[in-house]
Amino acid sequence: MQVVRAAFFGVSCWRNYQKRGQDVGAPIMRKLIFFAFLFSISVAVTASAQQSVDSMLDRDIASLVSTYKMLHAAPELSHHEEKTAAFVASQLRALGFTVTERVGKYAEPEWTSYGVVAVMKNGAGPTVLVRTELDALPVEEKTGLPYASTVKTKNDAGQEVGVMHACGHDIHITSFLGTAKMLVALKDQWHGTLVMIGQPAEETVNGARAMLADGLYTRFPKPDFALALHDSGDVEAGKITYYPGYAMAGATSVDLIIRGLGGHGARPESTKDPVIIAAQMVLALQTIVSREKSALDPAVITVGSIHGGTKRNIIPDEVTLQITIRTYKEEVRQQILASIERIAKGLALAAGVPEDRAPILKVIENENSPASYNDPELSERIAAAIGRTVGKDNVIKAQPLMVSEDFGYFSLDHQIPVFMFWLGAVEPAKVEASRKSGKPLPSLHSSLFVPLPEPTLRTGIRSMTAAVMELMKK
Ligand SMILES: [Zn+2]
Ligand SMILES: [Zn+2]
């Protein structure tokens, strides 16, 4: 209907343009009417693009849902995305993209990077990158779904683990492939170079870096813009949320090794007990967040694991704390690292630990990721375009989050405007019930996380197609 209306409006503008031209000849009026005519054409094009996306989706949705279920049942861990990557590559190749596989170089030479880069050149115009992740998590699925994963495999440390797409990267891959198909079908309505990438190892936050290190921006066209979506375990399917600016925190992984002098558990006076220092340390660390930095700079310090000792009656030589730090600003991150080191050394000194057994702070560089900064102008432009497709009321500005992603690497430290938005994935009735009962929904990474496939995929594909069209339309 929109198309017909816009076309009708366009014809009447054109008639007016001709008539005014003859009758009055007022140049300003002529110009105004001419622009109205051009505008009507662009509305008609947008409306027809939207209409064809909707009818293509109606036709394809059943097969997209089966693709999703197939991917869901066959998850692969970070650094092992071999079959997923091969599937994505073959689909993109069949759509006419020029596809390169195994793009990426990890710092660890024994790992293979299963990055996929698919390029479609369509005349002069902007270069836009769209990214999906490929990896799943070491989580044993407990959803009870008929298409639940029963995959078990060995992780990098050789332990047997269950594997699940508990972060919804299977939703991302399917939306990404659906978007690719829509954009190929709409090829006469956009121009420029489309670069669609399947990124491995997002959960271990080293896949983006591996692809960049292997010439993602030199061997392949460097993007003017980069886009991604991530499903949300809190938001209803059918809705999109986003935040312009710093949207997700940077993550820094550190190990703090607290060394003491071990000995008999019954004779603590002859030891320097690192368990006691570790216990003090866990509490003292929280004063960094509450007392040492501005309350206006968000940060989290979490000690996620403590390991030390072998037996009840032995005081160990050392205890290791595994810590994650979440921050937005680099200076806050540096300040927190310095504070952890200072407090650890101070507590060890107070306990009488000799200087040559001072604590060691190790930053695990290949597990770090930068804060995700959504370029504000790009965010608002894309959010408005998505709103025109899925309805303005379904696009909601949300709060930034302290979780992390490695998508920020693709911005090359804010040089390239990037935007990642959140895709609601939960059955609306469940969101409503959780709001009423106050009982939280299963979060991303939970063994019970269940996205609602069809409406989530529809919204994902419509949104990402609209986002790319906004940047590349003729
Ligand atoms: Zn995740
Ligand atoms: Zn994820």
Tab-separated table of N, CA and C in Angstrom, residues 26-183:
chain	number	residue	atom	x	y	z
A	26	ALA	N	7.478	29.859	-11.750
A	26	ALA	CA	8.193	30.318	-10.549
A	26	ALA	C	9.286	29.308	-10.206
A	27	PRO	N	10.555	29.713	-10.321
A	27	PRO	CA	11.620	28.720	-10.176
A	27	PRO	C	11.646	28.040	-8.806
A	28	ILE	N	11.374	28.798	-7.724
A	28	ILE	CA	11.463	28.197	-6.387
A	28	ILE	C	10.412	27.104	-6.241
A	29	MET	N	9.182	27.464	-6.677
A	29	MET	CA	8.102	26.492	-6.583
A	29	MET	C	8.449	25.237	-7.393
A	30	ARG	N	9.001	25.477	-8.580
A	30	ARG	CA	9.383	24.345	-9.437
A	30	ARG	C	10.379	23.456	-8.706
A	31	LYS	N	11.364	24.125	-8.084
A	31	LYS	CA	12.392	23.336	-7.381
A	31	LYS	C	11.772	22.514	-6.256
A	32	LEU	N	10.899	23.206	-5.470
A	32	LEU	CA	10.282	22.522	-4.322
A	32	LEU	C	9.519	21.292	-4.775
A	33	ILE	N	8.749	21.487	-5.835
A	33	ILE	CA	7.925	20.368	-6.317
A	33	ILE	C	8.825	19.262	-6.863
A	34	PHE	N	9.920	19.691	-7.511
A	34	PHE	CA	10.832	18.684	-8.059
A	34	PHE	C	11.456	17.846	-6.932
A	35	PHE	N	11.842	18.553	-5.821
A	35	PHE	CA	12.423	17.798	-4.705
A	35	PHE	C	11.399	16.859	-4.075
A	36	ALA	N	10.150	17.359	-4.004
A	36	ALA	CA	9.088	16.497	-3.465
A	36	ALA	C	8.963	15.246	-4.323
A	37	PHE	N	9.131	15.454	-5.647
A	37	PHE	CA	9.058	14.318	-6.572
A	37	PHE	C	10.195	13.318	-6.269
A	38	LEU	N	11.434	13.891	-6.117
A	38	LEU	CA	12.573	13.004	-5.814
A	38	LEU	C	12.358	12.260	-4.501
A	39	PHE	N	11.857	13.014	-3.488
A	39	PHE	CA	11.622	12.419	-2.184
A	39	PHE	C	10.623	11.263	-2.299
A	40	SER	N	9.586	11.527	-3.105
A	40	SER	CA	8.562	10.482	-3.248
A	40	SER	C	9.156	9.231	-3.865
A	41	ILE	N	10.121	9.427	-4.804
A	41	ILE	CA	10.757	8.251	-5.405
A	41	ILE	C	11.520	7.482	-4.331
A	42	SER	N	12.269	8.253	-3.466
A	42	SER	CA	13.066	7.544	-2.463
A	42	SER	C	12.157	6.828	-1.465
A	43	VAL	N	11.012	7.447	-1.108
A	43	VAL	CA	10.063	6.766	-0.215
A	43	VAL	C	9.553	5.502	-0.882
A	44	ALA	N	9.250	5.631	-2.185
A	44	ALA	CA	8.731	4.467	-2.905
A	44	ALA	C	9.757	3.352	-2.935
A	45	VAL	N	11.059	3.752	-3.171
A	45	VAL	CA	12.113	2.735	-3.217
A	45	VAL	C	12.249	2.064	-1.859
A	46	THR	N	12.295	2.904	-0.773
A	46	THR	CA	12.439	2.339	0.566
A	46	THR	C	11.264	1.427	0.880
A	47	ALA	N	10.059	1.935	0.570
A	47	ALA	CA	8.873	1.142	0.874
A	47	ALA	C	8.886	-0.158	0.095
A	48	SER	N	9.328	-0.086	-1.187
A	48	SER	CA	9.302	-1.322	-1.967
A	48	SER	C	10.379	-2.273	-1.460
A	49	ALA	N	11.553	-1.711	-1.019
A	49	ALA	CA	12.600	-2.575	-0.456
A	49	ALA	C	12.050	-3.301	0.758
A	50	GLN	N	11.347	-2.528	1.595
A	50	GLN	CA	10.801	-3.112	2.820
A	50	GLN	C	9.774	-4.191	2.490
A	51	GLN	N	8.926	-3.854	1.497
A	51	GLN	CA	7.890	-4.814	1.137
A	51	GLN	C	8.505	-6.093	0.580
A	52	SER	N	9.572	-5.930	-0.257
A	52	SER	CA	10.140	-7.164	-0.800
A	52	SER	C	10.877	-7.938	0.289
A	53	VAL	N	11.513	-7.234	1.260
A	53	VAL	CA	12.138	-7.968	2.374
A	53	VAL	C	11.073	-8.767	3.117
A	54	ASP	N	9.931	-8.119	3.396
A	54	ASP	CA	8.874	-8.815	4.129
A	54	ASP	C	8.351	-10.030	3.360
A	55	SER	N	8.139	-9.863	2.046
A	55	SER	CA	7.592	-11.025	1.331
A	55	SER	C	8.657	-12.109	1.165
A	56	MET	N	9.932	-11.700	0.988
A	56	MET	CA	10.998	-12.725	0.920
A	56	MET	C	11.095	-13.468	2.252
A	57	LEU	N	10.951	-12.692	3.350
A	57	LEU	CA	11.024	-13.326	4.676
A	57	LEU	C	9.892	-14.324	4.872
A	58	ASP	N	8.695	-13.940	4.437
A	58	ASP	CA	7.556	-14.870	4.549
A	58	ASP	C	7.883	-16.181	3.832
A	59	ARG	N	8.520	-16.024	2.676
A	59	ARG	CA	8.833	-17.207	1.868
A	59	ARG	C	9.947	-18.038	2.524
A	60	ASP	N	10.940	-17.338	3.114
A	60	ASP	CA	12.159	-18.027	3.571
A	60	ASP	C	12.164	-18.412	5.045
A	61	ILE	N	11.206	-17.883	5.821
A	61	ILE	CA	11.359	-17.989	7.279
A	61	ILE	C	11.417	-19.440	7.762
A	62	ALA	N	10.647	-20.325	7.131
A	62	ALA	CA	10.655	-21.718	7.600
A	62	ALA	C	12.044	-22.316	7.415
A	63	SER	N	12.673	-22.035	6.274
A	63	SER	CA	14.000	-22.625	6.066
A	63	SER	C	15.045	-21.930	6.947
A	64	LEU	N	14.845	-20.629	7.242
A	64	LEU	CA	15.776	-19.940	8.158
A	64	LEU	C	15.677	-20.530	9.566
A	65	VAL	N	14.456	-20.829	9.996
A	65	VAL	CA	14.285	-21.416	11.335
A	65	VAL	C	14.947	-22.800	11.372
A	66	SER	N	14.821	-23.572	10.274
A	66	SER	CA	15.520	-24.882	10.319
A	66	SER	C	17.032	-24.712	10.283
A	67	THR	N	17.527	-23.710	9.552
A	67	THR	CA	18.976	-23.442	9.607
A	67	THR	C	19.398	-23.143	11.049
A	68	TYR	N	18.589	-22.294	11.711
A	68	TYR	CA	18.898	-21.940	13.101
A	68	TYR	C	18.947	-23.184	13.992
A	69	LYS	N	17.932	-24.047	13.845
A	69	LYS	CA	17.874	-25.239	14.703
A	69	LYS	C	19.041	-26.180	14.414
A	70	MET	N	19.400	-26.261	13.140
A	70	MET	CA	20.539	-27.105	12.751
A	70	MET	C	21.827	-26.567	13.401
A	71	LEU	N	22.017	-25.245	13.332
A	71	LEU	CA	23.211	-24.651	13.955
A	71	LEU	C	23.173	-24.829	15.469
A	72	HIS	N	21.964	-24.667	16.034
A	72	HIS	CA	21.837	-24.777	17.491
A	72	HIS	C	22.232	-26.176	17.985
A	73	ALA	N	21.883	-27.166	17.193
A	73	ALA	CA	22.159	-28.551	17.599
A	73	ALA	C	23.614	-28.946	17.353
A	74	ALA	N	24.362	-28.107	16.643
A	74	ALA	CA	25.743	-28.479	16.285
A	74	ALA	C	26.748	-27.377	16.640
A	75	PRO	N	26.772	-26.971	17.920
A	75	PRO	CA	27.659	-25.857	18.291
A	75	PRO	C	29.126	-26.289	18.331
A	76	GLU	N	30.007	-25.338	18.116
A	76	GLU	CA	31.451	-25.611	18.202
A	76	GLU	C	32.116	-24.563	19.090
A	77	LEU	N	33.080	-25.018	19.876
A	77	LEU	CA	33.768	-24.115	20.804
A	77	LEU	C	34.648	-23.116	20.058
A	78	SER	N	34.981	-22.028	20.739
A	78	SER	CA	35.945	-21.044	20.222
A	78	SER	C	37.219	-21.781	19.801
A	79	HIS	N	37.781	-21.377	18.671
A	79	HIS	CA	38.991	-21.964	18.064
A	79	HIS	C	38.729	-23.314	17.386
A	80	HIS	N	37.450	-23.746	17.368
A	80	HIS	CA	37.128	-25.038	16.740
A	80	HIS	C	35.920	-24.917	15.809
A	81	GLU	N	35.689	-23.737	15.233
A	81	GLU	CA	34.439	-23.487	14.490
A	81	GLU	C	34.509	-23.988	13.055
A	82	GLU	N	35.175	-25.083	12.841
A	82	GLU	CA	35.475	-25.557	11.481
A	82	GLU	C	34.215	-25.774	10.627
A	83	LYS	N	33.255	-26.547	11.153
A	83	LYS	CA	32.081	-26.884	10.332
A	83	LYS	C	31.153	-25.681	10.187
A	84	THR	N	30.991	-24.926	11.268
A	84	THR	CA	30.132	-23.735	11.206
A	84	THR	C	30.658	-22.775	10.153
A	85	ALA	N	31.982	-22.556	10.174
A	85	ALA	CA	32.597	-21.615	9.220
A	85	ALA	C	32.428	-22.128	7.790
A	86	ALA	N	32.615	-23.438	7.591
A	86	ALA	CA	32.491	-23.997	6.242
A	86	ALA	C	31.051	-23.827	5.734
A	87	PHE	N	30.080	-24.000	6.650
A	87	PHE	CA	28.674	-23.823	6.252
A	87	PHE	C	28.408	-22.367	5.849
A	88	VAL	N	28.851	-21.432	6.690
A	88	VAL	CA	28.645	-20.004	6.400
A	88	VAL	C	29.308	-19.649	5.062
A	89	ALA	N	30.534	-20.126	4.864
A	89	ALA	CA	31.268	-19.827	3.626
A	89	ALA	C	30.505	-20.359	2.412
A	90	SER	N	29.985	-21.587	2.516
A	90	SER	CA	29.321	-22.167	1.339
A	90	SER	C	28.023	-21.414	1.024
A	91	GLN	N	27.306	-20.999	2.067
A	91	GLN	CA	26.073	-20.237	1.842
A	91	GLN	C	26.363	-18.906	1.140
A	92	LEU	N	27.407	-18.223	1.611
A	92	LEU	CA	27.730	-16.910	1.038
A	92	LEU	C	28.246	-17.049	-0.398
A	93	ARG	N	28.995	-18.120	-0.620
A	93	ARG	CA	29.511	-18.375	-1.970
A	93	ARG	C	28.334	-18.618	-2.926
A	94	ALA	N	27.357	-19.384	-2.454
A	94	ALA	CA	26.186	-19.679	-3.291
A	94	ALA	C	25.397	-18.406	-3.612
A	95	LEU	N	25.507	-17.403	-2.729
A	95	LEU	CA	24.801	-16.140	-2.982
A	95	LEU	C	25.579	-15.228	-3.929
A	96	GLY	N	26.807	-15.621	-4.284
A	96	GLY	CA	27.580	-14.828	-5.240
A	96	GLY	C	28.682	-13.988	-4.625
A	97	PHE	N	28.938	-14.162	-3.326
A	97	PHE	CA	30.042	-13.425	-2.694
A	97	PHE	C	31.380	-14.076	-3.066
A	98	THR	N	32.435	-13.267	-3.055
A	98	THR	CA	33.784	-13.811	-3.176
A	98	THR	C	34.239	-14.138	-1.756
A	99	VAL	N	34.449	-15.416	-1.488
A	99	VAL	CA	34.634	-15.846	-0.101
A	99	VAL	C	36.059	-16.345	0.141
A	100	THR	N	36.650	-15.886	1.248
A	100	THR	CA	37.953	-16.395	1.677
A	100	THR	C	37.777	-17.040	3.050
A	101	GLU	N	38.315	-18.243	3.206
A	101	GLU	CA	38.167	-18.943	4.483
A	101	GLU	C	39.489	-18.951	5.264
A	102	ARG	N	39.345	-19.342	6.523
A	102	ARG	CA	40.492	-19.446	7.443
A	102	ARG	C	41.284	-18.146	7.525
A	103	VAL	N	40.565	-17.039	7.628
A	103	VAL	CA	41.220	-15.738	7.808
A	103	VAL	C	41.419	-15.550	9.311
A	104	GLY	N	42.641	-15.209	9.707
A	104	GLY	CA	42.908	-14.973	11.119
A	104	GLY	C	44.206	-15.619	11.540
A	105	LYS	N	44.898	-14.925	12.445
A	105	LYS	CA	46.162	-15.437	12.953
A	105	LYS	C	46.178	-15.206	14.458
A	106	TYR	N	46.139	-16.295	15.228
A	106	TYR	CA	46.204	-16.166	16.686
A	106	TYR	C	47.655	-16.047	17.126
A	107	ALA	N	47.824	-15.508	18.331
A	107	ALA	CA	49.178	-15.456	18.904
A	107	ALA	C	49.697	-16.879	19.124
A	108	GLU	N	48.765	-17.828	19.362
A	108	GLU	CA	49.156	-19.216	19.591
A	108	GLU	C	49.212	-19.931	18.238
A	109	PRO	N	50.414	-20.296	17.762
A	109	PRO	CA	50.520	-20.845	16.403
A	109	PRO	C	49.800	-22.184	16.236
A	110	GLU	N	49.502	-22.894	17.335
A	110	GLU	CA	48.859	-24.212	17.192
A	110	GLU	C	47.353	-24.084	16.905
A	111	TRP	N	46.789	-22.887	17.057
A	111	TRP	CA	45.361	-22.712	16.799
A	111	TRP	C	45.122	-22.312	15.345
A	112	THR	N	44.021	-22.855	14.781
A	112	THR	CA	43.612	-22.446	13.432
A	112	THR	C	42.493	-21.427	13.568
A	113	SER	N	42.562	-20.361	12.783
A	113	SER	CA	41.472	-19.386	12.800
A	113	SER	C	40.505	-19.697	11.665
A	114	TYR	N	39.222	-19.858	12.017
A	114	TYR	CA	38.213	-20.209	11.020
A	114	TYR	C	37.424	-18.985	10.543
A	115	GLY	N	38.085	-17.829	10.479
A	115	GLY	CA	37.416	-16.612	10.021
A	115	GLY	C	36.990	-16.707	8.562
A	116	VAL	N	35.808	-16.159	8.273
A	116	VAL	CA	35.275	-16.147	6.904
A	116	VAL	C	35.122	-14.688	6.473
A	117	VAL	N	35.627	-14.363	5.287
A	117	VAL	CA	35.431	-13.009	4.745
A	117	VAL	C	34.757	-13.135	3.386
A	118	ALA	N	33.594	-12.507	3.243
A	118	ALA	CA	32.843	-12.575	1.983
A	118	ALA	C	32.652	-11.156	1.463
A	119	VAL	N	33.072	-10.929	0.217
A	119	VAL	CA	33.039	-9.577	-0.338
A	119	VAL	C	32.107	-9.552	-1.546
A	120	MET	N	31.265	-8.523	-1.608
A	120	MET	CA	30.453	-8.312	-2.809
A	120	MET	C	30.627	-6.860	-3.247
A	121	LYS	N	31.219	-6.686	-4.443
A	121	LYS	CA	31.421	-5.331	-4.963
A	121	LYS	C	30.245	-4.995	-5.867
A	122	ASN	N	29.707	-3.814	-5.656
A	122	ASN	CA	28.512	-3.430	-6.413
A	122	ASN	C	28.626	-1.950	-6.794
A	123	GLY	N	29.683	-1.647	-7.548
A	123	GLY	CA	29.888	-0.274	-8.011
A	123	GLY	C	30.522	0.605	-6.951
A	124	ALA	N	30.670	1.899	-7.308
A	124	ALA	CA	31.286	2.855	-6.380
A	124	ALA	C	30.312	3.137	-5.249
A	125	GLY	N	30.860	3.403	-4.083
A	125	GLY	CA	29.995	3.685	-2.926
A	125	GLY	C	30.698	3.257	-1.662
A	126	PRO	N	30.027	3.404	-0.531
A	126	PRO	CA	30.680	3.099	0.746
A	126	PRO	C	30.967	1.603	0.921
A	127	THR	N	31.963	1.327	1.780
A	127	THR	CA	32.260	-0.063	2.148
A	127	THR	C	31.694	-0.306	3.548
A	128	VAL	N	30.839	-1.306	3.646
A	128	VAL	CA	30.171	-1.588	4.928
A	128	VAL	C	30.489	-3.022	5.346
A	129	LEU	N	30.921	-3.161	6.598
A	129	LEU	CA	31.227	-4.491	7.136
A	129	LEU	C	30.087	-4.937	8.062
A	130	VAL	N	29.655	-6.174	7.886
A	130	VAL	CA	28.665	-6.767	8.795
A	130	VAL	C	29.307	-8.006	9.401
A	131	ARG	N	29.209	-8.124	10.720
A	131	ARG	CA	29.914	-9.218	11.382
A	131	ARG	C	28.950	-10.128	12.132
A	132	THR	N	29.219	-11.434	12.026
A	132	THR	CA	28.590	-12.379	12.952
A	132	THR	C	29.709	-13.143	13.656
A	133	GLU	N	29.405	-13.648	14.842
A	133	GLU	CA	30.332	-14.548	15.499
A	133	GLU	C	29.954	-15.969	15.111
A	134	LEU	N	30.887	-16.902	15.307
A	134	LEU	CA	30.654	-18.289	14.915
A	134	LEU	C	30.681	-19.261	16.096
A	135	ASP	N	31.213	-18.842	17.228
A	135	ASP	CA	31.525	-19.809	18.293
A	135	ASP	C	30.421	-19.981	19.335
A	136	ALA	N	30.518	-21.108	20.045
A	136	ALA	CA	29.582	-21.420	21.136
A	136	ALA	C	30.374	-21.547	22.443
A	137	LEU	N	29.682	-21.967	23.502
A	137	LEU	CA	30.281	-21.940	24.849
A	137	LEU	C	30.388	-23.331	25.471
A	138	PRO	N	31.328	-23.505	26.385
A	138	PRO	CA	31.409	-24.782	27.111
A	138	PRO	C	30.336	-24.862	28.198
A	139	VAL	N	29.091	-25.015	27.761
A	139	VAL	CA	27.944	-25.067	28.680
A	139	VAL	C	27.131	-26.296	28.290
A	140	GLU	N	26.700	-27.064	29.280
A	140	GLU	CA	25.865	-28.224	28.964
A	140	GLU	C	24.408	-27.773	28.916
A	141	GLU	N	23.787	-27.935	27.761
A	141	GLU	CA	22.425	-27.407	27.565
A	141	GLU	C	21.408	-28.134	28.422
A	142	LYS	N	20.510	-27.337	29.069
A	142	LYS	CA	19.479	-27.955	29.912
A	142	LYS	C	18.096	-27.442	29.554
A	143	THR	N	17.922	-26.983	28.307
A	143	THR	CA	16.638	-26.391	27.930
A	143	THR	C	15.564	-27.442	27.693
A	144	GLY	N	15.959	-28.655	27.357
A	144	GLY	CA	14.974	-29.691	27.039
A	144	GLY	C	14.304	-29.499	25.686
A	145	LEU	N	14.803	-28.565	24.873
A	145	LEU	CA	14.228	-28.332	23.546
A	145	LEU	C	14.458	-29.547	22.648
A	146	PRO	N	13.543	-29.788	21.685
A	146	PRO	CA	13.775	-30.931	20.776
A	146	PRO	C	15.053	-30.769	19.956
A	147	TYR	N	15.487	-29.532	19.734
A	147	TYR	CA	16.715	-29.316	18.961
A	147	TYR	C	17.893	-28.914	19.861
A	148	ALA	N	17.790	-29.263	21.154
A	148	ALA	CA	18.870	-28.923	22.096
A	148	ALA	C	20.175	-29.608	21.699
A	149	SER	N	21.272	-28.978	22.050
A	149	SER	CA	22.580	-29.561	21.749
A	149	SER	C	22.904	-30.690	22.723
A	150	THR	N	23.415	-31.780	22.180
A	150	THR	CA	23.897	-32.860	23.048
A	150	THR	C	25.398	-33.037	22.820
A	151	VAL	N	26.002	-32.032	22.175
A	151	VAL	CA	27.414	-32.125	21.804
A	151	VAL	C	28.303	-32.102	23.053
A	152	LYS	N	29.236	-33.012	23.067
A	152	LYS	CA	30.276	-33.013	24.107
A	152	LYS	C	31.613	-33.055	23.388
A	153	THR	N	32.570	-32.324	23.919
A	153	THR	CA	33.876	-32.307	23.250
A	153	THR	C	34.961	-31.988	24.267
A	154	LYS	N	36.191	-32.011	23.816
A	154	LYS	CA	37.306	-31.663	24.713
A	154	LYS	C	37.628	-30.187	24.530
A	155	ASN	N	37.799	-29.470	25.635
A	155	ASN	CA	38.184	-28.060	25.515
A	155	ASN	C	39.692	-27.946	25.325
A	156	ASP	N	40.189	-26.679	25.235
A	156	ASP	CA	41.618	-26.481	24.973
A	156	ASP	C	42.499	-27.120	26.051
A	157	ALA	N	41.930	-27.255	27.275
A	157	ALA	CA	42.708	-27.860	28.360
A	157	ALA	C	42.562	-29.379	28.394
A	158	GLY	N	41.793	-29.940	27.424
A	158	GLY	CA	41.668	-31.396	27.345
A	158	GLY	C	40.556	-31.978	28.194
A	159	GLN	N	39.742	-31.115	28.864
A	159	GLN	CA	38.637	-31.651	29.670
A	159	GLN	C	37.400	-31.828	28.794
A	160	GLU	N	36.588	-32.860	29.119
A	160	GLU	CA	35.355	-33.066	28.359
A	160	GLU	C	34.284	-32.084	28.860
A	161	VAL	N	33.679	-31.352	27.916
A	161	VAL	CA	32.658	-30.354	28.290
A	161	VAL	C	31.471	-30.454	27.333
A	162	GLY	N	30.295	-30.058	27.828
A	162	GLY	CA	29.140	-29.898	26.957
A	162	GLY	C	29.329	-28.614	26.162
A	163	VAL	N	28.705	-28.527	24.991
A	163	VAL	CA	28.834	-27.306	24.179
A	163	VAL	C	27.435	-26.818	23.826
A	164	MET	N	27.233	-25.506	23.950
A	164	MET	CA	25.900	-24.933	23.676
A	164	MET	C	26.040	-23.543	23.078
A	165	HIS	N	25.143	-23.209	22.150
A	165	HIS	CA	25.059	-21.819	21.675
A	165	HIS	C	24.281	-21.028	22.730
A	166	ALA	N	24.892	-20.859	23.901
A	166	ALA	CA	24.193	-20.213	25.014
A	166	ALA	C	24.258	-18.691	24.926
A	167	CYS	N	24.994	-18.175	23.940
A	167	CYS	CA	25.054	-16.713	23.767
A	167	CYS	C	24.227	-16.298	22.552
A	168	GLY	N	23.641	-17.291	21.884
A	168	GLY	CA	22.787	-16.961	20.730
A	168	GLY	C	23.542	-16.643	19.457
A	169	HIS	N	24.797	-17.071	19.347
A	169	HIS	CA	25.530	-16.783	18.107
A	169	HIS	C	24.918	-17.524	16.910
A	170	ASP	N	24.112	-18.561	17.206
A	170	ASP	CA	23.380	-19.245	16.125
A	170	ASP	C	22.268	-18.352	15.563
A	171	ILE	N	21.667	-17.541	16.445
A	171	ILE	CA	20.690	-16.522	15.989
A	171	ILE	C	21.414	-15.503	15.103
A	172	HIS	N	22.624	-15.125	15.537
A	172	HIS	CA	23.382	-14.117	14.764
A	172	HIS	C	23.743	-14.649	13.374
A	173	ILE	N	24.221	-15.908	13.340
A	173	ILE	CA	24.647	-16.482	12.047
A	173	ILE	C	23.444	-16.550	11.098
A	174	THR	N	22.308	-17.005	11.627
A	174	THR	CA	21.128	-17.147	10.759
A	174	THR	C	20.626	-15.774	10.298
A	175	SER	N	20.610	-14.798	11.189
A	175	SER	CA	20.198	-13.438	10.790
A	175	SER	C	21.145	-12.894	9.734
A	176	PHE	N	22.413	-13.165	9.920
A	176	PHE	CA	23.475	-12.698	9.014
A	176	PHE	C	23.281	-13.306	7.616
A	177	LEU	N	23.011	-14.617	7.586
A	177	LEU	CA	22.807	-15.268	6.277
A	177	LEU	C	21.507	-14.782	5.631
A	178	GLY	N	20.473	-14.593	6.444
A	178	GLY	CA	19.204	-14.060	5.924
A	178	GLY	C	19.404	-12.658	5.366
A	179	THR	N	20.167	-11.838	6.090
A	179	THR	CA	20.458	-10.467	5.637
A	179	THR	C	21.222	-10.503	4.317
A	180	ALA	N	22.211	-11.397	4.239
A	180	ALA	CA	23.012	-11.501	3.007
A	180	ALA	C	22.087	-11.806	1.825
A	181	LYS	N	21.158	-12.709	2.046
A	181	LYS	CA	20.239	-13.091	0.961
A	181	LYS	C	19.358	-11.903	0.541
A	182	MET	N	18.849	-11.174	1.525
A	182	MET	CA	18.011	-9.991	1.222
A	182	MET	C	18.814	-8.966	0.429
A	183	LEU	N	20.042	-8.720	0.862
A	183	LEU	CA	20.845	-7.680	0.212
A	183	LEU	C	21.211	-8.069	-1.217
